């Protein structure tokens, strides 16, 4: 059953409706489950409590770790690449750059800069890893929707999922464990850029729940082995959830903005009110500091551009399946819906209600510039569902928004963009979407 009414969607996602087995089937890894794939709300809330504070807006905005990571990624990695492209008049694929940027951001916050990726600068490694990561995507459907068919196909020796896909999964599993093992070496690091913030927090919280070595050495050793896999599974989810979504959103944001030179000028005017401004190359007399994340967050036009992009191009636009509780439920005027019935809402439909978002298919950032407490804005916020809602809402939403706003601010302070090739810009049909052509070629010009 697909829910398109906001009230029913709020009921389902407010609690009491557990996640469908679709999640562990589709996204489980290391033989275990993560906060995202757990179906039961109790173990989920235990895990979420361990991690929510380090993803809260106030924590992220004042985090010395994220500040060090942001400075490195923006000034040492991203802006030099774009400056070189602008100076040499070379058009570039920003979707590839975005995937590199968001992987570098999220992996550095999870594991620390020395243990995270440097995909922005290491082109061969990023191409290889992104290819291995992406090539498995077309086969997600079988695990999600027809797991029994997979069982039968195996018995009948019909290869629905090719062998290379299993090999790609193995490469990904090994890669994920390697991040964790590297991060272990930095648990006592005092330099903010090196501290593996998320990994450390999760490991320390989970260790408190282990049987002690003195009580039962064997149980302790087994629990430690299991904990290593559970942490790897959790971290892998944050890597994937954190890089694909934000990368796609940034690509569509630049695509939309590239069509409106006047809006780029207006945005730049707003960005130049920041202190310090994010100018590149950094003048020799200045140090490469960034404006406080709170001041970037407070820019109204930048906020409107991000919101409108996430509305029209929600990176997770489709179903988020839940199951109806025992004994029976009423929803959308239907009574006696039996327990365990799969129900879904989807951002794609909620974001296209013309009564809330007039001309919903057009990208109009300024619709978000109405007074904050106006009834229209309240209604738009109520229908905005890019990050889901309730207890299973995206834990990384603040990180995603902070990283996106900083990146857009850094780019449009220094450059203008225009479209060279946007073939295949429309979204694929998947749980997390991206442009069908897997690319967007833009020209950058120094302002
Ligand atoms: C623009 C960027 C992002 C979008 C649009 C997005 C969207 C979402 C949505 C819609 C959900 C709910 C999924 C469902 O119930 O089926 C979700 C959950 C989740 N997201 Fe994000 N996400 C983004 C970025 C991130 C980042 C940066 C991270 C981590 C670093 C992250 C980690 C997670 C996790 C762990 C969950 C599961 C939360 C739970 O079950 O309690 N996401 N995200």
Tab-separated table of C-alpha atoms and ligand atoms in Angstrom:
chain	number	residue	atom	x	y	z
A	1	UNK	CA	0.000	0.000	0.000
A	2	UNK	CA	1.424	3.407	-0.990
A	3	UNK	CA	0.638	6.319	1.318
A	4	UNK	CA	0.319	9.682	-0.356
A	5	UNK	CA	-1.484	11.534	2.408
A	6	UNK	CA	0.656	13.397	4.869
A	7	UNK	CA	-1.442	12.371	7.917
A	8	UNK	CA	-1.160	8.638	7.149
A	9	UNK	CA	2.540	9.006	6.422
A	10	UNK	CA	3.007	10.700	9.798
A	11	UNK	CA	1.155	7.887	11.588
A	12	UNK	CA	3.238	5.146	9.994
A	13	UNK	CA	6.593	6.783	10.553
A	14	UNK	CA	5.883	8.151	14.041
A	15	UNK	CA	6.440	4.724	15.659
A	16	UNK	CA	4.671	1.400	16.156
A	17	UNK	CA	5.219	0.356	12.530
A	18	UNK	CA	8.493	-1.613	12.399
A	19	UNK	CA	10.819	-1.668	9.402
A	20	UNK	CA	10.101	-4.368	6.817
A	21	UNK	CA	12.502	-7.325	6.365
A	22	UNK	CA	13.245	-5.688	3.004
A	23	UNK	CA	16.006	-3.654	4.722
A	24	UNK	CA	18.279	-6.422	6.067
A	25	UNK	CA	17.621	-8.392	2.878
A	26	UNK	CA	18.658	-5.535	0.648
A	27	UNK	CA	21.380	-3.855	2.669
A	28	UNK	CA	22.672	-6.291	5.328
A	29	UNK	CA	26.429	-6.876	5.379
A	30	UNK	CA	28.997	-8.930	7.334
A	31	UNK	CA	26.159	-11.322	8.247
A	32	UNK	CA	24.710	-8.785	10.650
A	33	UNK	CA	22.544	-5.674	10.835
A	34	UNK	CA	23.083	-1.956	11.426
A	35	UNK	CA	20.967	0.889	12.780
A	36	UNK	CA	19.581	1.324	9.245
A	37	UNK	CA	18.789	-2.362	8.604
A	38	UNK	CA	17.525	-3.431	12.060
A	39	UNK	CA	13.838	-4.242	11.896
A	40	UNK	CA	13.058	-4.110	15.634
A	41	UNK	CA	12.671	-0.717	17.246
A	42	UNK	CA	14.242	-1.714	20.600
A	43	UNK	CA	17.746	-2.726	19.420
A	44	UNK	CA	17.519	0.152	16.970
A	45	UNK	CA	16.977	2.762	19.660
A	46	UNK	CA	19.882	1.347	21.717
A	47	UNK	CA	22.184	1.766	18.698
A	48	UNK	CA	20.793	5.169	17.756
A	49	UNK	CA	21.345	6.480	21.285
A	50	UNK	CA	25.022	5.544	20.951
A	51	UNK	CA	25.470	7.727	17.883
A	52	UNK	CA	22.890	10.534	17.756
A	53	UNK	CA	24.855	13.103	19.732
A	54	UNK	CA	27.874	13.101	17.376
A	55	UNK	CA	25.536	13.706	14.429
A	56	UNK	CA	23.529	16.477	16.117
A	57	UNK	CA	23.619	19.912	14.539
A	58	UNK	CA	25.130	21.633	17.582
A	59	UNK	CA	27.869	18.979	17.899
A	60	UNK	CA	28.784	19.122	14.206
A	61	UNK	CA	28.764	22.917	14.022
A	62	UNK	CA	31.237	23.234	16.870
A	63	UNK	CA	33.271	20.095	16.132
A	64	UNK	CA	37.023	20.761	15.847
A	65	UNK	CA	37.233	17.445	13.972
A	66	UNK	CA	34.805	18.456	11.262
A	67	UNK	CA	36.428	21.866	11.039
A	68	UNK	CA	39.848	20.285	10.398
A	69	UNK	CA	38.325	17.846	7.889
A	70	UNK	CA	36.429	20.628	6.103
A	71	UNK	CA	39.511	22.826	5.775
A	72	UNK	CA	41.570	19.993	4.326
A	73	UNK	CA	38.912	18.859	1.884
A	74	UNK	CA	37.864	22.313	0.694
A	75	UNK	CA	41.191	24.164	0.550
A	76	UNK	CA	43.699	21.361	-0.125
A	77	UNK	CA	41.645	19.054	-2.313
A	78	UNK	CA	38.483	20.484	-3.919
A	79	UNK	CA	39.268	24.122	-4.720
A	80	UNK	CA	42.677	23.402	-6.357
A	81	UNK	CA	40.989	20.905	-8.724
A	82	UNK	CA	38.264	23.365	-9.708
A	83	UNK	CA	40.711	26.270	-9.961
A	84	UNK	CA	42.885	24.227	-12.331
A	85	UNK	CA	39.824	23.264	-14.419
A	86	UNK	CA	38.708	26.910	-14.624
A	87	UNK	CA	42.181	28.237	-15.445
A	88	UNK	CA	42.812	25.623	-18.138
A	89	UNK	CA	39.221	25.954	-19.454
A	90	UNK	CA	38.723	22.197	-19.062
A	91	UNK	CA	35.144	21.063	-18.522
A	92	UNK	CA	34.812	18.449	-15.765
A	93	UNK	CA	32.457	15.706	-14.613
A	94	UNK	CA	31.112	17.078	-11.355
A	95	UNK	CA	29.201	13.936	-10.450
A	96	UNK	CA	32.462	12.016	-10.179
A	97	UNK	CA	33.971	14.880	-8.161
A	98	UNK	CA	30.916	14.906	-5.888
A	99	UNK	CA	31.156	11.196	-5.186
A	100	UNK	CA	34.822	11.648	-4.313
A	101	UNK	CA	34.115	14.688	-2.144
A	102	UNK	CA	31.287	13.127	-0.161
A	103	UNK	CA	33.201	9.863	0.342
A	104	UNK	CA	36.202	11.868	1.596
A	105	UNK	CA	33.977	13.864	3.964
A	106	UNK	CA	32.027	11.013	5.465
A	107	UNK	CA	34.961	8.587	5.685
A	108	UNK	CA	37.073	11.243	7.421
A	109	UNK	CA	34.344	11.907	9.977
A	110	UNK	CA	33.878	8.172	10.579
A	111	UNK	CA	37.541	7.140	10.645
A	112	UNK	CA	39.687	10.321	10.756
A	113	UNK	CA	41.544	11.938	7.835
A	114	UNK	CA	44.538	9.534	7.809
A	115	UNK	CA	42.264	6.452	7.721
A	116	UNK	CA	39.585	7.881	5.412
A	117	UNK	CA	39.690	8.101	1.622
A	118	UNK	CA	41.393	10.717	-0.496
A	119	UNK	CA	39.294	10.114	-3.588
A	120	UNK	CA	39.464	13.732	-4.699
A	121	UNK	CA	43.195	13.411	-5.318
A	122	UNK	CA	43.618	9.676	-5.921
A	123	UNK	CA	41.821	9.365	-9.257
A	124	UNK	CA	42.726	5.738	-10.217
A	125	UNK	CA	41.732	4.362	-6.800
A	126	UNK	CA	38.433	6.279	-6.732
A	127	UNK	CA	37.510	5.111	-10.243
A	128	UNK	CA	38.234	1.524	-9.350
A	129	UNK	CA	36.395	1.574	-5.993
A	130	UNK	CA	33.391	3.541	-7.263
A	131	UNK	CA	33.077	1.130	-10.166
A	132	UNK	CA	33.158	-1.911	-7.855
A	133	UNK	CA	30.676	-0.206	-5.551
A	134	UNK	CA	28.255	0.818	-8.298
A	135	UNK	CA	28.349	-2.314	-10.459
A	136	UNK	CA	26.317	-4.237	-7.845
A	137	UNK	CA	23.415	-1.789	-7.946
A	138	UNK	CA	21.356	-3.271	-10.811
A	139	UNK	CA	21.084	-6.543	-8.869
A	140	UNK	CA	19.750	-5.044	-5.592
A	141	UNK	CA	16.210	-5.683	-6.819
A	142	UNK	CA	16.397	-9.490	-6.427
A	143	UNK	CA	17.328	-9.377	-2.718
A	144	UNK	CA	14.801	-6.628	-2.025
A	145	UNK	CA	11.729	-7.890	-3.816
A	146	UNK	CA	12.070	-11.549	-4.804
A	147	UNK	CA	14.444	-13.259	-2.344
A	148	UNK	CA	12.669	-16.622	-2.820
A	149	UNK	CA	13.305	-16.477	-6.538
A	150	UNK	CA	17.013	-16.166	-5.785
A	151	UNK	CA	16.850	-19.367	-3.709
A	152	UNK	CA	15.113	-21.252	-6.508
A	153	UNK	CA	17.462	-19.887	-9.147
A	154	UNK	CA	20.425	-21.117	-7.082
A	155	UNK	CA	18.920	-24.621	-6.889
A	156	UNK	CA	18.264	-24.599	-10.640
A	157	UNK	CA	21.745	-23.152	-11.291
A	158	UNK	CA	20.348	-20.077	-13.054
A	159	UNK	CA	22.808	-17.242	-12.378
A	160	UNK	CA	20.432	-14.321	-11.675
A	161	UNK	CA	23.254	-12.501	-9.958
A	162	UNK	CA	26.603	-12.873	-11.749
A	163	UNK	CA	29.639	-14.245	-9.945
A	164	UNK	CA	31.534	-10.986	-10.344
A	165	UNK	CA	28.866	-9.321	-8.255
A	166	UNK	CA	29.680	-11.642	-5.324
A	167	UNK	CA	33.360	-10.897	-5.871
A	168	UNK	CA	32.608	-7.162	-5.779
A	169	UNK	CA	30.786	-7.699	-2.460
A	170	UNK	CA	33.905	-9.423	-1.058
A	171	UNK	CA	36.117	-6.522	-2.145
A	172	UNK	CA	33.727	-4.090	-0.453
A	173	UNK	CA	33.639	-6.144	2.771
A	174	UNK	CA	37.438	-6.256	2.938
A	175	UNK	CA	37.644	-2.528	2.227
A	176	UNK	CA	35.166	-1.769	5.031
A	177	UNK	CA	37.088	-3.855	7.584
A	178	UNK	CA	40.349	-2.217	6.572
A	179	UNK	CA	38.956	1.242	7.390
A	180	UNK	CA	38.060	0.018	10.877
A	181	UNK	CA	41.408	-1.671	11.487
A	182	UNK	CA	43.243	1.494	10.373
A	183	UNK	CA	41.044	3.690	12.568
A	184	UNK	CA	41.940	1.493	15.567
A	185	UNK	CA	45.469	2.901	15.400
A	186	UNK	CA	44.137	6.425	15.961
A	187	UNK	CA	41.843	5.829	18.939
A	188	UNK	CA	44.105	7.838	21.212
A	189	UNK	CA	44.910	10.538	18.628
A	190	UNK	CA	44.652	14.061	20.000
A	191	UNK	CA	44.904	15.880	16.671
A	192	UNK	CA	41.244	16.607	15.752
A	193	UNK	CA	41.685	15.748	12.075
A	194	UNK	CA	42.991	12.266	12.911
A	195	UNK	CA	40.463	11.199	15.554
A	196	UNK	CA	38.019	8.590	14.194
A	197	UNK	CA	34.967	10.297	15.710
A	198	UNK	CA	32.148	7.919	14.808
A	199	UNK	CA	34.180	4.705	14.928
A	200	UNK	CA	35.578	5.576	18.352
A	201	UNK	CA	32.208	6.536	19.803
A	202	UNK	CA	30.564	3.321	18.609
A	203	UNK	CA	33.423	1.083	19.728
A	204	UNK	CA	33.571	2.627	23.189
A	205	UNK	CA	29.784	2.379	23.618
A	206	UNK	CA	29.662	-1.244	22.477
A	207	UNK	CA	32.616	-2.284	24.631
A	208	UNK	CA	30.647	-1.285	27.724
A	209	UNK	CA	28.123	-4.007	26.910
A	210	UNK	CA	30.648	-6.860	26.526
A	211	UNK	CA	31.085	-9.647	29.102
A	212	UNK	CA	34.428	-8.949	30.813
A	213	UNK	CA	37.495	-11.127	30.165
A	214	UNK	CA	37.669	-12.014	33.864
A	215	UNK	CA	34.013	-13.148	33.991
A	216	UNK	CA	34.151	-15.355	30.902
A	217	UNK	CA	37.246	-15.242	28.645
A	218	UNK	CA	35.711	-17.339	25.863
A	219	UNK	CA	32.466	-15.351	25.717
A	220	UNK	CA	34.544	-12.177	25.740
A	221	UNK	CA	36.677	-13.325	22.784
A	222	UNK	CA	33.616	-14.338	20.788
A	223	UNK	CA	31.803	-11.087	21.607
A	224	UNK	CA	34.861	-9.122	20.476
A	225	UNK	CA	34.850	-10.933	17.108
A	226	UNK	CA	31.126	-10.254	16.676
A	227	UNK	CA	31.551	-6.623	17.732
A	228	UNK	CA	34.204	-6.080	15.031
A	229	UNK	CA	31.709	-7.212	12.376
A	230	UNK	CA	28.836	-5.192	13.826
A	231	UNK	CA	30.931	-2.038	13.868
A	232	UNK	CA	32.119	-2.687	10.300
A	233	UNK	CA	28.497	-3.184	9.205
A	234	UNK	CA	27.392	0.050	10.896
A	235	UNK	CA	30.289	2.043	9.467
A	236	UNK	CA	29.760	0.658	5.974
A	237	UNK	CA	26.153	1.834	6.042
A	238	UNK	CA	27.192	5.335	7.015
A	239	UNK	CA	29.764	5.345	4.215
A	240	UNK	CA	27.216	4.315	1.614
A	241	UNK	CA	24.264	6.327	2.971
A	242	UNK	CA	26.547	9.281	3.486
A	243	UNK	CA	28.269	9.484	0.130
A	244	UNK	CA	25.730	8.430	-2.544
A	245	UNK	CA	22.885	10.638	-1.334
A	246	UNK	CA	24.818	13.842	-0.815
A	247	UNK	CA	26.770	13.385	-4.067
A	248	UNK	CA	23.601	13.034	-6.148
A	249	UNK	CA	21.982	16.007	-4.406
A	250	UNK	CA	25.013	18.212	-5.111
A	251	UNK	CA	25.056	17.157	-8.760
A	252	UNK	CA	21.409	18.152	-9.240
A	253	UNK	CA	21.970	21.354	-7.290
A	254	UNK	CA	24.804	22.489	-9.616
A	255	UNK	CA	22.764	21.382	-12.616
A	256	UNK	CA	19.809	23.556	-11.631
A	257	UNK	CA	21.943	26.502	-10.569
A	258	UNK	CA	24.000	26.332	-13.776
A	259	UNK	CA	20.854	27.247	-15.723
A	260	UNK	CA	20.430	30.523	-13.798
A	261	UNK	CA	23.471	32.883	-14.000
A	262	UNK	CA	21.486	35.647	-12.241
A	263	UNK	CA	20.758	33.394	-9.297
A	264	UNK	CA	24.449	32.447	-9.112
A	265	UNK	CA	25.275	36.169	-8.877
A	266	UNK	CA	22.681	36.650	-6.141
A	267	UNK	CA	24.052	33.687	-4.230
A	268	UNK	CA	27.608	34.974	-4.541
A	269	UNK	CA	26.531	38.331	-3.129
A	270	UNK	CA	25.115	36.492	-0.112
A	271	UNK	CA	28.270	34.352	0.228
A	272	UNK	CA	30.486	37.431	0.258
A	273	UNK	CA	28.830	38.496	3.531
A	274	UNK	CA	30.541	35.532	5.259
A	275	UNK	CA	33.581	36.199	7.382
A	276	UNK	CA	36.105	35.079	6.377
A	277	UNK	CA	35.026	34.570	2.791
A	278	UNK	CA	36.068	31.269	1.208
A	279	UNK	CA	38.317	32.839	-1.398
A	280	UNK	CA	40.711	30.690	-3.428
A	281	UNK	CA	43.661	30.949	-3.990
A	282	UNK	CA	44.014	32.016	-0.359
A	283	UNK	CA	45.793	35.419	-0.206
A	284	UNK	CA	49.356	34.962	1.135
A	285	UNK	CA	48.572	37.271	4.056
A	286	UNK	CA	45.607	35.166	5.241
A	287	UNK	CA	45.309	31.673	6.740
A	288	UNK	CA	42.937	29.192	5.098
A	289	UNK	CA	40.139	29.446	7.652
A	290	UNK	CA	36.476	28.765	7.019
A	291	UNK	CA	33.493	30.791	8.219
A	292	UNK	CA	31.699	29.299	11.226
A	293	UNK	CA	29.211	26.621	10.079
A	294	UNK	CA	26.458	28.511	11.943
A	295	UNK	CA	26.977	31.579	9.771
A	296	UNK	CA	26.873	29.474	6.595
A	297	UNK	CA	23.739	27.745	7.879
A	298	UNK	CA	22.034	31.101	8.447
A	299	UNK	CA	22.245	32.232	4.790
A	300	UNK	CA	18.641	32.297	3.522
A	301	UNK	CA	19.236	31.900	-0.221
A	302	UNK	CA	21.718	29.062	0.265
A	303	UNK	CA	19.218	27.335	2.567
A	304	UNK	CA	16.456	27.810	-0.017
A	305	UNK	CA	18.614	26.349	-2.809
A	306	UNK	CA	19.477	23.260	-0.747
A	307	UNK	CA	15.867	22.692	0.366
A	308	UNK	CA	14.450	23.072	-3.125
A	309	UNK	CA	17.032	20.678	-4.563
A	310	UNK	CA	16.264	18.058	-1.910
A	311	UNK	CA	12.545	18.547	-2.600
A	312	UNK	CA	12.634	18.160	-6.377
A	313	UNK	CA	15.571	15.742	-6.520
A	314	UNK	CA	15.241	13.765	-3.267
A	315	UNK	CA	18.141	11.263	-3.293
A	316	UNK	CA	15.899	8.638	-1.639
A	317	UNK	CA	12.651	9.416	-3.480
A	318	UNK	CA	10.888	6.073	-3.288
A	319	UNK	CA	9.559	3.579	-0.822
A	320	UNK	CA	10.652	3.271	2.798
A	321	UNK	CA	8.780	0.076	3.697
A	322	UNK	CA	7.249	-0.482	7.139
A	323	UNK	CA	4.853	-3.181	8.399
A	324	UNK	CA	1.473	-2.675	10.076
A	325	UNK	CA	1.326	-3.625	13.760
A	326	UNK	CA	-0.758	-6.293	15.500
A	327	UNK	CA	-3.806	-6.686	15.593
A	328	UNK	CA	-5.254	-4.502	12.769
A	329	UNK	CA	-4.820	-0.951	11.537
A	330	UNK	CA	-6.823	1.762	9.809
A	331	UNK	CA	-5.027	3.927	7.266
A	332	UNK	CA	-6.172	6.321	4.504
A	333	UNK	CA	-9.823	5.328	5.027
A	334	UNK	CA	-9.099	1.569	4.891
A	335	UNK	CA	-10.020	-0.370	8.045
A	336	UNK	CA	-8.928	-3.777	9.320
A	337	UNK	CA	-5.608	-3.814	7.503
A	338	UNK	CA	-4.066	-7.089	8.766
A	339	UNK	CA	-0.822	-7.028	10.755
A	340	UNK	CA	2.429	-7.412	8.853
A	341	UNK	CA	1.128	-5.670	5.724
A	342	UNK	CA	3.805	-3.714	3.930
A	343	UNK	CA	3.065	0.021	3.736
A	344	UNK	CA	5.213	2.787	2.260
A	345	UNK	CA	5.287	6.533	1.804
A	346	UNK	CA	7.620	8.164	-0.682
A	347	UNK	CA	9.221	11.577	-0.823
A	348	UNK	CA	8.720	11.768	-4.595
A	349	UNK	CA	4.921	12.007	-4.232
A	350	UNK	CA	4.816	14.032	-1.015
A	351	UNK	CA	7.144	16.616	-2.596
A	352	UNK	CA	4.893	17.014	-5.617
A	353	UNK	CA	1.653	18.015	-3.921
A	354	UNK	CA	0.656	21.102	-5.965
A	355	UNK	CA	-1.390	22.524	-3.090
A	356	UNK	CA	1.742	22.763	-0.987
A	357	UNK	CA	4.355	23.245	-3.718
A	358	UNK	CA	2.720	25.142	-6.632
A	359	UNK	CA	4.186	24.112	-10.017
A	360	UNK	CA	5.870	21.212	-8.252
A	361	UNK	CA	7.930	20.018	-11.222
A	362	UNK	CA	9.870	23.269	-11.452
A	363	UNK	CA	12.913	24.184	-9.363
A	364	UNK	CA	11.990	27.400	-7.560
A	365	UNK	CA	14.294	27.978	-4.569
A	366	UNK	CA	12.600	31.238	-3.724
A	367	UNK	CA	9.461	29.404	-2.629
A	368	UNK	CA	11.516	28.738	0.559
A	369	UNK	CA	12.125	32.456	1.212
A	370	UNK	CA	8.705	33.161	2.712
A	371	UNK	CA	8.610	34.276	6.384
A	372	UNK	CA	9.729	31.391	8.596
A	373	UNK	CA	6.501	31.286	10.603
A	374	UNK	CA	4.097	31.779	7.667
A	375	UNK	CA	1.441	29.053	7.212
A	376	UNK	CA	2.857	28.233	3.724
A	377	UNK	CA	6.335	27.599	5.122
A	378	UNK	CA	4.949	25.489	7.965
A	379	UNK	CA	3.035	23.397	5.468
A	380	UNK	CA	6.063	23.001	3.170
A	381	UNK	CA	8.222	21.876	6.099
A	382	UNK	CA	5.527	19.368	7.126
A	383	UNK	CA	5.534	17.811	3.657
A	384	UNK	CA	9.309	17.904	3.201
A	385	UNK	CA	10.478	14.320	3.624
A	386	UNK	CA	13.939	14.040	2.050
A	387	UNK	CA	15.368	12.675	5.307
A	388	UNK	CA	12.304	10.664	6.385
A	389	UNK	CA	10.750	11.294	9.818
A	390	UNK	CA	10.288	9.803	13.279
A	391	UNK	CA	12.676	7.477	15.087
A	392	UNK	CA	14.153	6.070	11.866
A	393	UNK	CA	14.797	9.468	10.324
A	394	UNK	CA	18.221	9.995	8.767
A	395	UNK	CA	20.873	10.259	11.475
A	396	UNK	CA	23.247	11.997	9.054
A	397	UNK	CA	20.934	14.797	7.887
A	398	UNK	CA	22.849	17.530	9.724
A	399	UNK	CA	26.195	16.292	8.442
A	400	UNK	CA	24.808	16.130	4.902
A	401	UNK	CA	23.369	19.649	5.006
A	402	UNK	CA	26.483	21.156	6.625
A	403	UNK	CA	28.772	19.508	4.068
A	404	UNK	CA	26.549	20.463	1.118
A	405	UNK	CA	26.189	24.084	2.185
A	406	UNK	CA	29.927	24.454	2.757
A	407	UNK	CA	30.737	22.955	-0.640
A	408	UNK	CA	28.217	25.111	-2.499
A	409	UNK	CA	29.468	28.181	-0.626
A	410	UNK	CA	33.092	27.376	-1.537
A	411	UNK	CA	32.271	26.839	-5.207
A	412	UNK	CA	29.957	29.764	-5.896
A	413	UNK	CA	32.181	32.234	-4.025
A	414	UNK	CA	34.921	31.501	-6.540
A	415	UNK	CA	33.356	30.289	-9.774
A	416	UNK	CA	30.402	30.443	-12.089
A	417	UNK	CA	29.211	27.207	-13.667
A	418	UNK	CA	27.502	26.404	-16.952
A	419	UNK	CA	26.317	23.152	-18.502
A	420	UNK	CA	28.401	21.474	-21.211
A	421	UNK	CA	26.781	18.026	-21.246
A	422	UNK	CA	23.821	16.946	-19.145
A	423	UNK	CA	22.680	13.923	-21.121
A	424	UNK	CA	21.354	11.264	-18.753
A	425	UNK	CA	20.718	13.742	-15.930
A	426	UNK	CA	17.355	12.133	-15.119
A	427	UNK	CA	17.300	9.836	-12.094
A	428	UNK	CA	17.671	6.054	-12.255
A	429	UNK	CA	14.971	3.914	-10.666
A	430	UNK	CA	16.502	2.697	-7.386
A	431	UNK	CA	16.271	3.162	-3.623
A	432	UNK	CA	19.058	5.761	-3.722
A	433	UNK	CA	19.013	7.568	-7.044
A	434	UNK	CA	21.695	9.199	-9.183
A	435	UNK	CA	21.801	10.528	-12.747
A	436	UNK	CA	21.199	7.800	-15.338
A	437	UNK	CA	24.256	8.940	-17.307
A	438	UNK	CA	26.350	8.853	-14.092
A	439	UNK	CA	27.850	12.196	-15.069
A	440	UNK	CA	27.303	15.941	-15.415
A	441	UNK	CA	29.875	17.910	-17.380
A	442	UNK	CA	30.190	21.555	-16.335
A	443	UNK	CA	32.414	24.456	-17.268
A	444	UNK	CA	33.881	26.433	-14.358
A	445	UNK	CA	34.950	30.042	-14.780
A	446	UNK	CA	36.796	32.127	-12.200
A	447	UNK	CA	34.628	35.043	-11.058
B	1	LIG	C1	21.416	14.396	1.245
B	1	LIG	C2	21.848	13.407	1.972
B	1	LIG	C3	21.010	12.356	2.634
B	1	LIG	C4	19.703	11.988	2.394
B	1	LIG	C5	18.740	12.588	1.392
B	1	LIG	C6	19.394	10.915	3.316
B	1	LIG	C7	18.154	10.315	3.416
B	1	LIG	C8	17.822	9.348	4.346
B	1	LIG	C9	16.510	8.771	4.509
B	1	LIG	C10	15.279	9.130	3.667
B	1	LIG	C11	16.568	7.863	5.509
B	1	LIG	C12	15.431	6.976	6.002
B	1	LIG	C13	15.497	5.719	5.183
B	1	LIG	C14	14.406	4.689	5.426
B	1	LIG	O1	13.807	4.649	6.483
B	1	LIG	O2	14.218	3.896	4.470
B	1	LIG	C15	17.945	7.849	5.977
B	1	LIG	C16	18.393	7.051	6.988
B	1	LIG	C17	19.722	6.988	7.372
B	1	LIG	N1	20.751	7.783	6.916
B	1	LIG	FE1	20.611	9.282	5.584
B	1	LIG	N2	20.504	10.640	4.060
B	1	LIG	C18	21.516	11.502	3.696
B	1	LIG	C19	22.786	11.565	4.219
B	1	LIG	C20	23.275	10.737	5.197
B	1	LIG	C21	24.588	10.810	5.785
B	1	LIG	C22	25.639	11.872	5.469
B	1	LIG	C23	24.690	9.749	6.661
B	1	LIG	C24	25.802	9.313	7.571
B	1	LIG	C25	26.862	9.759	7.782
B	1	LIG	C26	23.439	9.045	6.644
B	1	LIG	C27	23.159	7.938	7.395
B	1	LIG	C28	21.904	7.380	7.541
B	1	LIG	C29	21.620	6.283	8.458
B	1	LIG	C30	22.630	5.542	9.335
B	1	LIG	C31	20.242	6.046	8.363
B	1	LIG	C32	19.420	5.044	9.176
B	1	LIG	C33	18.831	5.782	10.377
B	1	LIG	C34	17.954	4.936	11.255
B	1	LIG	O3	17.431	3.907	10.814
B	1	LIG	O4	17.761	5.327	12.409
B	1	LIG	N3	22.598	9.669	5.754
B	1	LIG	N4	18.678	8.774	5.263
